[in-house]
mmCIF file of C-alpha atoms and ligand atoms in Angstrom:
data_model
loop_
_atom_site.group_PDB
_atom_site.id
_atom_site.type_symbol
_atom_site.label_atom_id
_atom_site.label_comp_id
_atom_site.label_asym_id
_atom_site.label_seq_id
_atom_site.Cartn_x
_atom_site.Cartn_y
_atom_site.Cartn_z
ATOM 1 C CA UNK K 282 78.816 29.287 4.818
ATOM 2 C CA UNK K 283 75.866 30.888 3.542
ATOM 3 C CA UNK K 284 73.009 30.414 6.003
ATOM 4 C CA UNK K 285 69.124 31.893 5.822
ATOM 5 C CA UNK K 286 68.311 33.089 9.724
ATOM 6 C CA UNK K 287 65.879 34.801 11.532
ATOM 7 C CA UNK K 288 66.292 36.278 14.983
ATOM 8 C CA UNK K 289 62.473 36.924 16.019
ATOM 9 C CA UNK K 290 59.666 35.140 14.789
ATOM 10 C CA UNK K 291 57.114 36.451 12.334
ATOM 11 C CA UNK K 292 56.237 36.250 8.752
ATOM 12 C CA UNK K 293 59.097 35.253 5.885
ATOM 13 C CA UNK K 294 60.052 38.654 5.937
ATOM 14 C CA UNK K 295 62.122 38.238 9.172
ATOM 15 C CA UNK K 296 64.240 35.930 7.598
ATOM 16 C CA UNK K 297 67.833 37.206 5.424
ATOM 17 C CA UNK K 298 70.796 35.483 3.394
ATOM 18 C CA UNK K 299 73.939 35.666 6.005
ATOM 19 C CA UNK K 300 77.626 34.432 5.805
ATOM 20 C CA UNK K 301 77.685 32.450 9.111
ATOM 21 C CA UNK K 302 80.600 30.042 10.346
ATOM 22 C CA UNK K 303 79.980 26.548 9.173
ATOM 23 C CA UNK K 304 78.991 24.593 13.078
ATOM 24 C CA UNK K 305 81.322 21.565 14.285
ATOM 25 C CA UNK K 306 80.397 18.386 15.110
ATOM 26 C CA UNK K 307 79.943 16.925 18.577
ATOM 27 C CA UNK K 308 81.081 13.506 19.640
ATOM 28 C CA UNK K 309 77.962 11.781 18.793
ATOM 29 C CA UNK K 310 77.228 14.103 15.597
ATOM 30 C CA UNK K 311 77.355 13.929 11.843
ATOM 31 C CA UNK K 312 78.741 17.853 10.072
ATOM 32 C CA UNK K 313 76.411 17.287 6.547
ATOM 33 C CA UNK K 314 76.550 19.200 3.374
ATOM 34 C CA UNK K 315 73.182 19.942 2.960
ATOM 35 C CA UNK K 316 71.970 19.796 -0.608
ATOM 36 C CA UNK K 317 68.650 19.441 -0.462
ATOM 37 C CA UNK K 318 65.471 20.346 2.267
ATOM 38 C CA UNK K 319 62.087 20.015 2.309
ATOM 39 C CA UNK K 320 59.748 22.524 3.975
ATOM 40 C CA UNK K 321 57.311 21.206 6.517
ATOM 41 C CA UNK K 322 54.413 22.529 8.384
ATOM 42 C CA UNK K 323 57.018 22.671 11.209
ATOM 43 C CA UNK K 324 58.926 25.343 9.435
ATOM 44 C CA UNK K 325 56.092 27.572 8.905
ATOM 45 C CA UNK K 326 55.295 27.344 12.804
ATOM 46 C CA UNK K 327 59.059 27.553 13.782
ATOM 47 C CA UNK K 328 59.041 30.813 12.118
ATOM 48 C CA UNK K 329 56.126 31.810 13.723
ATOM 49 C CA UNK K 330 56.999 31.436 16.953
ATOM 50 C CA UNK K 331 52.982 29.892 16.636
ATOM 51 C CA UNK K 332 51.198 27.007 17.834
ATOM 52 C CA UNK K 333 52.777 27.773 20.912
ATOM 53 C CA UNK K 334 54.515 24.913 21.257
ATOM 54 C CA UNK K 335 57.017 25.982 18.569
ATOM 55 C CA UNK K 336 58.413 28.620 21.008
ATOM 56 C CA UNK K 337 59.827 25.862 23.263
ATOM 57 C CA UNK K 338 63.242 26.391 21.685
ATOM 58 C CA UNK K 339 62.857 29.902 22.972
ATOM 59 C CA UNK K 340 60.405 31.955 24.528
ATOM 60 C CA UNK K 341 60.660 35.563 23.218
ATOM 61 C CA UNK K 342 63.227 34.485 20.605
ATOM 62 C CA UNK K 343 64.122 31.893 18.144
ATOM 63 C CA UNK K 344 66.871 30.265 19.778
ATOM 64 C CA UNK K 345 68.122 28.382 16.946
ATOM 65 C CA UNK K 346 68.758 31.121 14.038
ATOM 66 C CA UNK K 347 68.600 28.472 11.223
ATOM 67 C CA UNK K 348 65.331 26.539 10.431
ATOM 68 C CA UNK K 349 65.107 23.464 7.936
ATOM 69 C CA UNK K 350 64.351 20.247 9.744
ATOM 70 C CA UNK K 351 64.426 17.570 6.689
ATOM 71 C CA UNK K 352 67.651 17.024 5.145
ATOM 72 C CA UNK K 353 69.556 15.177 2.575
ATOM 73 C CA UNK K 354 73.381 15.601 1.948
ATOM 74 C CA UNK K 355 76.366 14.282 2.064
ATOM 75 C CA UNK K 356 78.761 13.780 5.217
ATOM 76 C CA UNK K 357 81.538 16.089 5.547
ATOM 77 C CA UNK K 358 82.524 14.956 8.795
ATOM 78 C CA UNK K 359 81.641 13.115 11.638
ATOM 79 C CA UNK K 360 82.204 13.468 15.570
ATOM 80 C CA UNK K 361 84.554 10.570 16.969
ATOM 81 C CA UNK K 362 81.887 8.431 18.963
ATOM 82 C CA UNK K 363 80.258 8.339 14.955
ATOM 83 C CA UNK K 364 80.206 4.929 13.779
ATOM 84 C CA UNK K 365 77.862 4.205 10.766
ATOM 85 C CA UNK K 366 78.766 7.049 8.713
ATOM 86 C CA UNK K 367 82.016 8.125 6.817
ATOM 87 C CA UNK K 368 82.463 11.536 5.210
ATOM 88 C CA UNK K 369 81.261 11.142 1.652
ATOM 89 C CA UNK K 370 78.234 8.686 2.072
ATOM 90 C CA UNK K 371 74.768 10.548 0.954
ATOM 91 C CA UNK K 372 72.413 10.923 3.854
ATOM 92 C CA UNK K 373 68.981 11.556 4.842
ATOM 93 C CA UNK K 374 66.945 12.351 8.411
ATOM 94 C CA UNK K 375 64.905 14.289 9.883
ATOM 95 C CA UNK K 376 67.076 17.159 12.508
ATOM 96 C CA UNK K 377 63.231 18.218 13.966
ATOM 97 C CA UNK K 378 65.788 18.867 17.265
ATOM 98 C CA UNK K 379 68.409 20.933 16.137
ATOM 99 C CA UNK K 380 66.903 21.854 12.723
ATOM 100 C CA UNK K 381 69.383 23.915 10.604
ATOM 101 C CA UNK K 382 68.928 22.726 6.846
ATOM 102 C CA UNK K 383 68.524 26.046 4.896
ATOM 103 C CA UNK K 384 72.386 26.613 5.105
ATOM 104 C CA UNK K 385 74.760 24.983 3.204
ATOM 105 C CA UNK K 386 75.808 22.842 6.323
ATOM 106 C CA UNK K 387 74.446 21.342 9.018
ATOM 107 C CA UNK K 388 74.686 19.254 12.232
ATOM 108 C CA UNK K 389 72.601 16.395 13.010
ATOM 109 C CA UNK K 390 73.237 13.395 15.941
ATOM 110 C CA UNK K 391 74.106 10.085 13.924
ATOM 111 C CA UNK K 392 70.895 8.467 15.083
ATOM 112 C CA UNK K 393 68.505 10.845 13.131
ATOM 113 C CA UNK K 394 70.408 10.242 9.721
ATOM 114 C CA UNK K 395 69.857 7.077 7.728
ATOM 115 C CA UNK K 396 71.781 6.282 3.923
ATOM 116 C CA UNK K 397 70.344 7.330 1.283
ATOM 117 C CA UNK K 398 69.057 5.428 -1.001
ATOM 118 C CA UNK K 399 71.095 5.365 -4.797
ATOM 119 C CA UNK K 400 67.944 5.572 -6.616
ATOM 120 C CA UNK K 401 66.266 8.381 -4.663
ATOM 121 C CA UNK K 402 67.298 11.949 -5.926
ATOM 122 C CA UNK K 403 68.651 14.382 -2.711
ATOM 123 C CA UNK K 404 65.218 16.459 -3.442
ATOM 124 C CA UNK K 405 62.830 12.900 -2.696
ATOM 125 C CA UNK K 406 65.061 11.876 -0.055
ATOM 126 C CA UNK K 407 64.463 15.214 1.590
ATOM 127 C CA UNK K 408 60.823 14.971 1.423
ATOM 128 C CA UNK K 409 60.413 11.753 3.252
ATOM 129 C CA UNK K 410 62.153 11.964 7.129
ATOM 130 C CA UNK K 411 58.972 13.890 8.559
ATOM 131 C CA UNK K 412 56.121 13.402 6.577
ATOM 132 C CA UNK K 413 56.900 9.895 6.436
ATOM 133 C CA UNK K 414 56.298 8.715 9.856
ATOM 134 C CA UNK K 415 53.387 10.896 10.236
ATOM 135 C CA UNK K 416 51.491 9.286 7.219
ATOM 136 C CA UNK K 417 52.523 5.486 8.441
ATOM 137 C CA UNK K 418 51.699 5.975 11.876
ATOM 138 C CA UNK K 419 48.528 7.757 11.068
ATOM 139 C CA UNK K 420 47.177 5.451 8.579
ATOM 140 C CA UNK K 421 48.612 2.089 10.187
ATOM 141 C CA UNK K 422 45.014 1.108 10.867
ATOM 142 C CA UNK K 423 43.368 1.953 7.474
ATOM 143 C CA UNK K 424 42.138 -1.209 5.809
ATOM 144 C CA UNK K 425 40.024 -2.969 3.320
ATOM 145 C CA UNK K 426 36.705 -0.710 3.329
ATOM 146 C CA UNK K 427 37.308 1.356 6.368
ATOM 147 C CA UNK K 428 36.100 4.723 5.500
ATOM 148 C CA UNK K 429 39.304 6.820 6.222
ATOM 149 C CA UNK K 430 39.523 11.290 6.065
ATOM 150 C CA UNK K 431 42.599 12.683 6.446
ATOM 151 C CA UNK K 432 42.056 16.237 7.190
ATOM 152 C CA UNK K 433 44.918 19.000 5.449
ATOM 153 C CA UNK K 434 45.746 15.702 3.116
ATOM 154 C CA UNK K 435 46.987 18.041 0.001
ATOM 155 C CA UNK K 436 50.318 18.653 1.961
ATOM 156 C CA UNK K 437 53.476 16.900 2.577
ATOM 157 C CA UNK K 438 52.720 14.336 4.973
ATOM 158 C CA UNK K 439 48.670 14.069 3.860
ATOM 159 C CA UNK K 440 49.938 13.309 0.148
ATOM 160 C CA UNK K 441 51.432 10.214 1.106
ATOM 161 C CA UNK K 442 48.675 9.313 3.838
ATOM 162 C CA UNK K 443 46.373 9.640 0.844
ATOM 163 C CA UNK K 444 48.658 6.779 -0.801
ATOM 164 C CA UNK K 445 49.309 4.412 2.072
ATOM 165 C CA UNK K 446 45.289 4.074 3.004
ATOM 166 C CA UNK K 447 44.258 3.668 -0.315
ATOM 167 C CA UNK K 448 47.066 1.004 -0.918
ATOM 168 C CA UNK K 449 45.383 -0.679 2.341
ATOM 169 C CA UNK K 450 42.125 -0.741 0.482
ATOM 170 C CA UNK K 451 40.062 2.077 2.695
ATOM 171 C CA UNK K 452 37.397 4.393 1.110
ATOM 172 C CA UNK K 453 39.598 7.461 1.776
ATOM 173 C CA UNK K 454 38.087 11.217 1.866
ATOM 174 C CA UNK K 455 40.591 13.918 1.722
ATOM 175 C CA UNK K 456 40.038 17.803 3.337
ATOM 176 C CA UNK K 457 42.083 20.515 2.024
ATOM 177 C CA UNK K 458 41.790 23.662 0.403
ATOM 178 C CA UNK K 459 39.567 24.545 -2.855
ATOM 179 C CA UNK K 460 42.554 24.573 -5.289
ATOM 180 C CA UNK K 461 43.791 20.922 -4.055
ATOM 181 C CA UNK K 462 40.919 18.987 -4.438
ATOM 182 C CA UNK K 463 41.929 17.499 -7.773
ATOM 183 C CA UNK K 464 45.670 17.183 -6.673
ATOM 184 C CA UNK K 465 43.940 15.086 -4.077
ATOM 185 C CA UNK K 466 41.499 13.024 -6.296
ATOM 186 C CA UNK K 467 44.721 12.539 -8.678
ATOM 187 C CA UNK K 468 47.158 10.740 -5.317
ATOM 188 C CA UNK K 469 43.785 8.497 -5.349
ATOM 189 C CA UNK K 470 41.221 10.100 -2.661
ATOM 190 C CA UNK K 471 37.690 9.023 -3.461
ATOM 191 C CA UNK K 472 35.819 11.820 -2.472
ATOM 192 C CA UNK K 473 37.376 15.223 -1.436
ATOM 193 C CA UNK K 474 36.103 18.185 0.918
ATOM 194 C CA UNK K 475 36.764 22.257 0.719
ATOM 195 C CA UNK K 476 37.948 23.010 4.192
ATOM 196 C CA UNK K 477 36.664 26.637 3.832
ATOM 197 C CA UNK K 478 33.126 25.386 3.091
ATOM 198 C CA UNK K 479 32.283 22.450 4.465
ATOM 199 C CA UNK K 480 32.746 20.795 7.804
ATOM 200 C CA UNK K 481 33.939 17.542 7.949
ATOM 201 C CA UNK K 482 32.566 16.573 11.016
ATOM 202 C CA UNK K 483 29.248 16.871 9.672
ATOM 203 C CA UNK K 484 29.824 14.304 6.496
ATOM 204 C CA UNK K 485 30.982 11.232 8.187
ATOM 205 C CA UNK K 486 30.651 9.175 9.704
ATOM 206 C CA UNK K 487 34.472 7.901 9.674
ATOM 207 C CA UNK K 488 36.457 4.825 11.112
ATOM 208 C CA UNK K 489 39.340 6.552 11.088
ATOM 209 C CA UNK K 490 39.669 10.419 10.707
ATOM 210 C CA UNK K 491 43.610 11.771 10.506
ATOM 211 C CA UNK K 492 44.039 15.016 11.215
ATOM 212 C CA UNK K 493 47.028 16.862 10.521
ATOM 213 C CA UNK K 494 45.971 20.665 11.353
ATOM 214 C CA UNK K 495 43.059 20.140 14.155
ATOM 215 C CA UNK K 496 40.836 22.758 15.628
ATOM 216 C CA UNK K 497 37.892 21.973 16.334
ATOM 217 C CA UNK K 498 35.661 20.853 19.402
ATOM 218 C CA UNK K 499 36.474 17.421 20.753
ATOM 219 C CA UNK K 500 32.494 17.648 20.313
ATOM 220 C CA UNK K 501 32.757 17.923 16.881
ATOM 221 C CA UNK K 502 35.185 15.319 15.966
ATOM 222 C CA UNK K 503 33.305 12.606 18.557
ATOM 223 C CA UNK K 504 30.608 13.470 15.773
ATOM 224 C CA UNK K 505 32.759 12.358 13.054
ATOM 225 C CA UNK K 506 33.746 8.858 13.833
ATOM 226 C CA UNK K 507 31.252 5.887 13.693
ATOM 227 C CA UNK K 508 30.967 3.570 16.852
ATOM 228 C CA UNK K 509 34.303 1.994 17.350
ATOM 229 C CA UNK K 510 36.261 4.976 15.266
ATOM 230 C CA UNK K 511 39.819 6.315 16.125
ATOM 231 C CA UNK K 512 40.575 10.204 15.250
ATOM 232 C CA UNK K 513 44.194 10.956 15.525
ATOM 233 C CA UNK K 514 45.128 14.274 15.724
ATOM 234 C CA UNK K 515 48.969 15.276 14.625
ATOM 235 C CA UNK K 516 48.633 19.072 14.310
ATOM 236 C CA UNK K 517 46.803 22.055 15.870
ATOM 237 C CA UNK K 518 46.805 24.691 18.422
ATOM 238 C CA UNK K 519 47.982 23.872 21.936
ATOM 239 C CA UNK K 520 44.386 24.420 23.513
ATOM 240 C CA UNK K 521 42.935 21.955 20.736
ATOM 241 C CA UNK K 522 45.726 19.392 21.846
ATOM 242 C CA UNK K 523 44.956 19.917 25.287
ATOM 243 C CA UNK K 524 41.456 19.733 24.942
ATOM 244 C CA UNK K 525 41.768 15.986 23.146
ATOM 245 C CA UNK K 526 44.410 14.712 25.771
ATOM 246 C CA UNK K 527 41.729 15.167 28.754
ATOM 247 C CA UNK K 528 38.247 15.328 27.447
ATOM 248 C CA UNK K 529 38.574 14.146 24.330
ATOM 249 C CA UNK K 530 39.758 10.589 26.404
ATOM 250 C CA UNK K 531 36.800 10.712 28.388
ATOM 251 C CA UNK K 532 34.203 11.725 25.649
ATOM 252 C CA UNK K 533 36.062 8.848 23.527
ATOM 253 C CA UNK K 534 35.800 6.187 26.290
ATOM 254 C CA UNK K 535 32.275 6.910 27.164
ATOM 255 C CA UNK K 536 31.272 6.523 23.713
ATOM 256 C CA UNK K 537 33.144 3.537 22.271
ATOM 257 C CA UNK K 538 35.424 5.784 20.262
ATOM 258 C CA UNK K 539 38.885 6.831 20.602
ATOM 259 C CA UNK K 540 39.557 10.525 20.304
ATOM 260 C CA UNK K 541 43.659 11.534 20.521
ATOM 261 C CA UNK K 542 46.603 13.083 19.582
ATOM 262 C CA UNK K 543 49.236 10.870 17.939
ATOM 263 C CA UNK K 544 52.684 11.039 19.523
ATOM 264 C CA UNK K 545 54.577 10.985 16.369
ATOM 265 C CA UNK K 546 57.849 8.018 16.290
ATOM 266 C CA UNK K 547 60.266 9.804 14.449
ATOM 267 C CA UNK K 548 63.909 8.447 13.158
ATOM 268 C CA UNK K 549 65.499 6.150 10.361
ATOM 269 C CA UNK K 550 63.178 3.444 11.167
ATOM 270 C CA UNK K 551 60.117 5.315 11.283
ATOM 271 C CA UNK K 552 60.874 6.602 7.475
ATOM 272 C CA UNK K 553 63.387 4.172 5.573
ATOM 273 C CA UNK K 554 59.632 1.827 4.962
ATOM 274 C CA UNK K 555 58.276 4.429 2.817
ATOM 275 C CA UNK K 556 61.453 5.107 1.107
ATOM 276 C CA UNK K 557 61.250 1.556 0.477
ATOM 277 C CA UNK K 558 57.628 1.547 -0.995
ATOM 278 C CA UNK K 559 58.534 4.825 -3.054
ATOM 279 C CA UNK K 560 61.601 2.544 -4.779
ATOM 280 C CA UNK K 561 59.372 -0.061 -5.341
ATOM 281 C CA UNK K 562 56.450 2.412 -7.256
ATOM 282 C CA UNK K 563 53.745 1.433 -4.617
ATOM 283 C CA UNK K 564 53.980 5.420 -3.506
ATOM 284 C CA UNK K 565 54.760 8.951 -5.492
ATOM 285 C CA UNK K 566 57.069 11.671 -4.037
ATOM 286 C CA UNK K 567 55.168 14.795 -5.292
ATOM 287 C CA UNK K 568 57.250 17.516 -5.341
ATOM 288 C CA UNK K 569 55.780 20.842 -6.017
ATOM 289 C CA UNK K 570 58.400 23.253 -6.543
ATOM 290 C CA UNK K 571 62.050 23.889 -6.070
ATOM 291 C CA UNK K 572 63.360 27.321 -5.055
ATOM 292 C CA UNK K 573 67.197 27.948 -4.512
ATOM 293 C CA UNK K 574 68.429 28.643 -1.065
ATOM 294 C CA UNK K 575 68.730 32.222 -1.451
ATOM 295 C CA UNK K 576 64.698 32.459 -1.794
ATOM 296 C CA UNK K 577 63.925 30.271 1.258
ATOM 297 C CA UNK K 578 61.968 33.271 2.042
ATOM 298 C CA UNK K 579 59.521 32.899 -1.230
ATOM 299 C CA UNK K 580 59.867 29.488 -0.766
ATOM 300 C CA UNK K 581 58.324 29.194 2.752
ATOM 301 C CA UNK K 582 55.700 32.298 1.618
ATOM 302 C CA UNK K 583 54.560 29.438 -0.745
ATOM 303 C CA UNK K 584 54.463 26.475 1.339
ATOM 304 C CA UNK K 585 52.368 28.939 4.016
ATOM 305 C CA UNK K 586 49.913 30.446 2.048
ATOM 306 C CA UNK K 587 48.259 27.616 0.325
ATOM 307 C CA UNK K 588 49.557 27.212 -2.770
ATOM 308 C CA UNK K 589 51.670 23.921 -2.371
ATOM 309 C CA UNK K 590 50.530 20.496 -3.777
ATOM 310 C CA UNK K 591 52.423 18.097 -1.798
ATOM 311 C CA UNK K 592 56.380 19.256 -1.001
ATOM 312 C CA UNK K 593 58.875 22.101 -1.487
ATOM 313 C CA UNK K 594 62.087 21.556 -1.875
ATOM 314 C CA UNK K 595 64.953 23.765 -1.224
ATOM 315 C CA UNK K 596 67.479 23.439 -3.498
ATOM 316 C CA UNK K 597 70.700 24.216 -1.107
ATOM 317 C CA UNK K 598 73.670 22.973 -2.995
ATOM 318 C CA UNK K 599 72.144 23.518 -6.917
ATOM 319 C CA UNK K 600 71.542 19.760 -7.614
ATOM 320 C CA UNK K 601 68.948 18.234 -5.416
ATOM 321 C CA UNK K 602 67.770 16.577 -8.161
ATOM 322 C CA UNK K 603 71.196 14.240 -8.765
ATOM 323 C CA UNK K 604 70.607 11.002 -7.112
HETATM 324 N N1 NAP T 932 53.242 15.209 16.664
HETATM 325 C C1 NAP T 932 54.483 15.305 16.202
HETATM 326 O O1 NAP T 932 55.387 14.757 16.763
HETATM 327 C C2 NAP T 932 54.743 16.076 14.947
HETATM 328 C C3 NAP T 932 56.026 16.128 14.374
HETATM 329 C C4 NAP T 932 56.197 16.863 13.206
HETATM 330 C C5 NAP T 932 55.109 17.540 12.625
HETATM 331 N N2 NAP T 932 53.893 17.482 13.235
HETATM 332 C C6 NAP T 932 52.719 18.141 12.661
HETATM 333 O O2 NAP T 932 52.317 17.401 11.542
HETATM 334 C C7 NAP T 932 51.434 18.193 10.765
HETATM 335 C C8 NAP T 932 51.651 17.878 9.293
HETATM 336 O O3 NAP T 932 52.420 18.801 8.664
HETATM 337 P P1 NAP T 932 52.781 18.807 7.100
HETATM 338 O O4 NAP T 932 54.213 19.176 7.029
HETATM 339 O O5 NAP T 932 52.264 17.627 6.385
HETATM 340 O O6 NAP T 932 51.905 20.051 6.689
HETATM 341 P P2 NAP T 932 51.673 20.755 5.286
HETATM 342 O O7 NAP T 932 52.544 20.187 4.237
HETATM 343 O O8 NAP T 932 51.727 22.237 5.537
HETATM 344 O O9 NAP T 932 50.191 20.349 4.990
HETATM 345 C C9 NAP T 932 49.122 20.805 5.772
HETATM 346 C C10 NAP T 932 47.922 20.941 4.849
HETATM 347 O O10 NAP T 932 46.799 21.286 5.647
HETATM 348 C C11 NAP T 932 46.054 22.297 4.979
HETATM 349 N N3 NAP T 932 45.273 23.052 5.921
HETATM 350 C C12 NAP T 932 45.570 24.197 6.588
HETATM 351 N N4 NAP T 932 44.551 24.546 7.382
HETATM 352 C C13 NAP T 932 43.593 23.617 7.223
HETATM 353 C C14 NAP T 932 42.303 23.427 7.778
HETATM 354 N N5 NAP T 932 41.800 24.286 8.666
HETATM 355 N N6 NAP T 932 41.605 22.345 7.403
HETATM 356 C C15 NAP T 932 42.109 21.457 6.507
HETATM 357 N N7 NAP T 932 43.319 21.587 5.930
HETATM 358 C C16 NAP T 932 44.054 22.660 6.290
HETATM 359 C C17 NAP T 932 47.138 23.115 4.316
HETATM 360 O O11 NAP T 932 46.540 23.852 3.281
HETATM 361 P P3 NAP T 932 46.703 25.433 3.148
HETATM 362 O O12 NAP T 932 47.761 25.474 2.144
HETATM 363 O O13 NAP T 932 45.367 25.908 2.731
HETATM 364 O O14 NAP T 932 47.142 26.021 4.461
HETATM 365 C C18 NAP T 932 48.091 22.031 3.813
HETATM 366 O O15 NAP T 932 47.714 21.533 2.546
HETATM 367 C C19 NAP T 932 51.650 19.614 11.250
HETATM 368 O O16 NAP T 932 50.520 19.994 12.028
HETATM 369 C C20 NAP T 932 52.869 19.523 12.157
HETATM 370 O O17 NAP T 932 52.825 20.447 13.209
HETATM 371 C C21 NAP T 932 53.694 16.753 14.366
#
């Protein structure tokens, strides 16, 4: 099968077209076709080998030669102990363990897949599995008037957390770079921030600040959030993380706030209650561009440096966009 690998991590250029044997499926796993994947932030660190956390597949090298986490396909074949799937059916997940989805097959255990839905094309399916969760769970406590800012909202998982808090009725404020801000205002954000000029921790204050690509001090985002406020932080480098799980807890506490990084849920029931608001119109899949799986390189190049409103897809099979 034809496959895009890497075998040390650095920019897109590390990355090459190979004809690699198609894997088999273990006892518990699903073999899928892939014909669609979206590119997450994931990806882009994955290749990287950066945060550092992205290395715990492997230290010095990748140890998984094929990235691609979100995919949508159909089953080829399934491992025995399999029991809701049957080659044929059109799937969906997110394979964030084994990852695998820029090559025209992949395995995946049964419990990360879901059906996919008739109406949804293979490209939306794919763009839902991880950026789904991350903008439910993160905006679960937006609500009428709470003043919400999701920080890195003109990406995959921010574009929908832009949706879901506005559908709850908050005041929503969305970060990103300067050629996103009207992407942003047009997914419904009220007012909308440069993240290369200003500093969001000095425009709040927030009830609930989101933030998907966090760097600052736990100083800074104790600044942000009114009494009672909650910042959730998804994203960022390890000593950032760190720095929230200890003294952003204590800094939180002692000042009626709550400062801390969100331990994502992922799975079929994490992301199937999006997919259901996107069938019913309440939310828009925005996909950006599609580039075939022979330019994952470009295609990741794209997603990294800024230009992306909302999701990539990679177009793995030549028609994600058949439903
Ligand atoms: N906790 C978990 O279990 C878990 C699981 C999966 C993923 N994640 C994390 O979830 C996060 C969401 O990823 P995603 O796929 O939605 O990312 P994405 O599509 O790449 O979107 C991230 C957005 O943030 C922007 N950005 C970059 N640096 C920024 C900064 N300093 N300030 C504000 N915005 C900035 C990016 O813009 P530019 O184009 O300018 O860079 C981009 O628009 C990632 O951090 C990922 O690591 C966590």
């Amino acid at each position: 099968m034809r496959a895009v690998v890497y075998d040390e991590y650095g920019p897109p250029e590390v990355l090459r077209v190979e004809e690699v044997p198609a894997p088999s499926p273990g006892r518990n796993q699903v073999l899928v076709e892939v014909i669609a994947t979206s590119i997450n932030l994931s990806d882009w660190e994955g290749l990287h080998g950066t945060p550092f956390y992205a290395r715990f597949g492997g230290l010095r090298r990748p140890s998984r030669r094929v990235l691609g986490s979100d995919i949508a396909g159909r089953v080829a074949a399934v491992g025995p102990e399999v029991t809701r799937f049957r080659p044929g059916d059109a799937v969906y997940g997110d394979n964030l363990a084994l990852m695998g989805g820029f090559a025209q097959y992949a395995v995946a255990a049964e419990s990360v897949l879901a059906h996919k839905p008739a109406a949804l094309t293979f490209a939306e399916a794919s763009t839902l599995p991880q950026a789904a969760p991350i903008a439910l769970q993160g905006t679960a406590s937006a609500g009428p008037g709470r003043r919400v800012l999701i920080n890195g909202a003109g990406g995959g998982s921010g574009s929908f957390a832009i949706q879901l808090a506005k559908l709850a009725g908050a005041h929503v404020t969305g970060v990103d770079n300067a050629g996103k801000l009207d992407y942003m205002r047009s997914l419904g954000a009220d007012d909308v921030l440069d993240y290369r000029s200003e500093d969001y921790t000095r425009t709040g204050p927030y009830d609930l600040v989101l933030d998907l690509v966090a760097h600052r001090s736990v100083f800074a985002y104790r600044r942000a959030l009114a009494p009672g406020g909650r910042f959730l932080c998804v994203g960022g480098p390890v000593r950032t993380l760190l720095e929230i799980l200890t003294v952003g807890t204590v800094a939180g506490l002692l000042s009626g706030r709550r400062i801390q990084v969100m331990a994502v849920r992922l799975g079929p029931k994490h992301f199937e209650p999006l997919a259901r608001q996107c069938l019913a119109g309440e939310i828009d899949i925005h996909i950006d561009r599609t580039f075939p799986l022979d330019e994952v390189p470009e295609a990741l190049a794209f997603h990294g440096e800024g230009h992306a409103l909302g999701k990539v897809v990679v177009d793995v099979a030549g028609r994600a966009h058949e439903a």
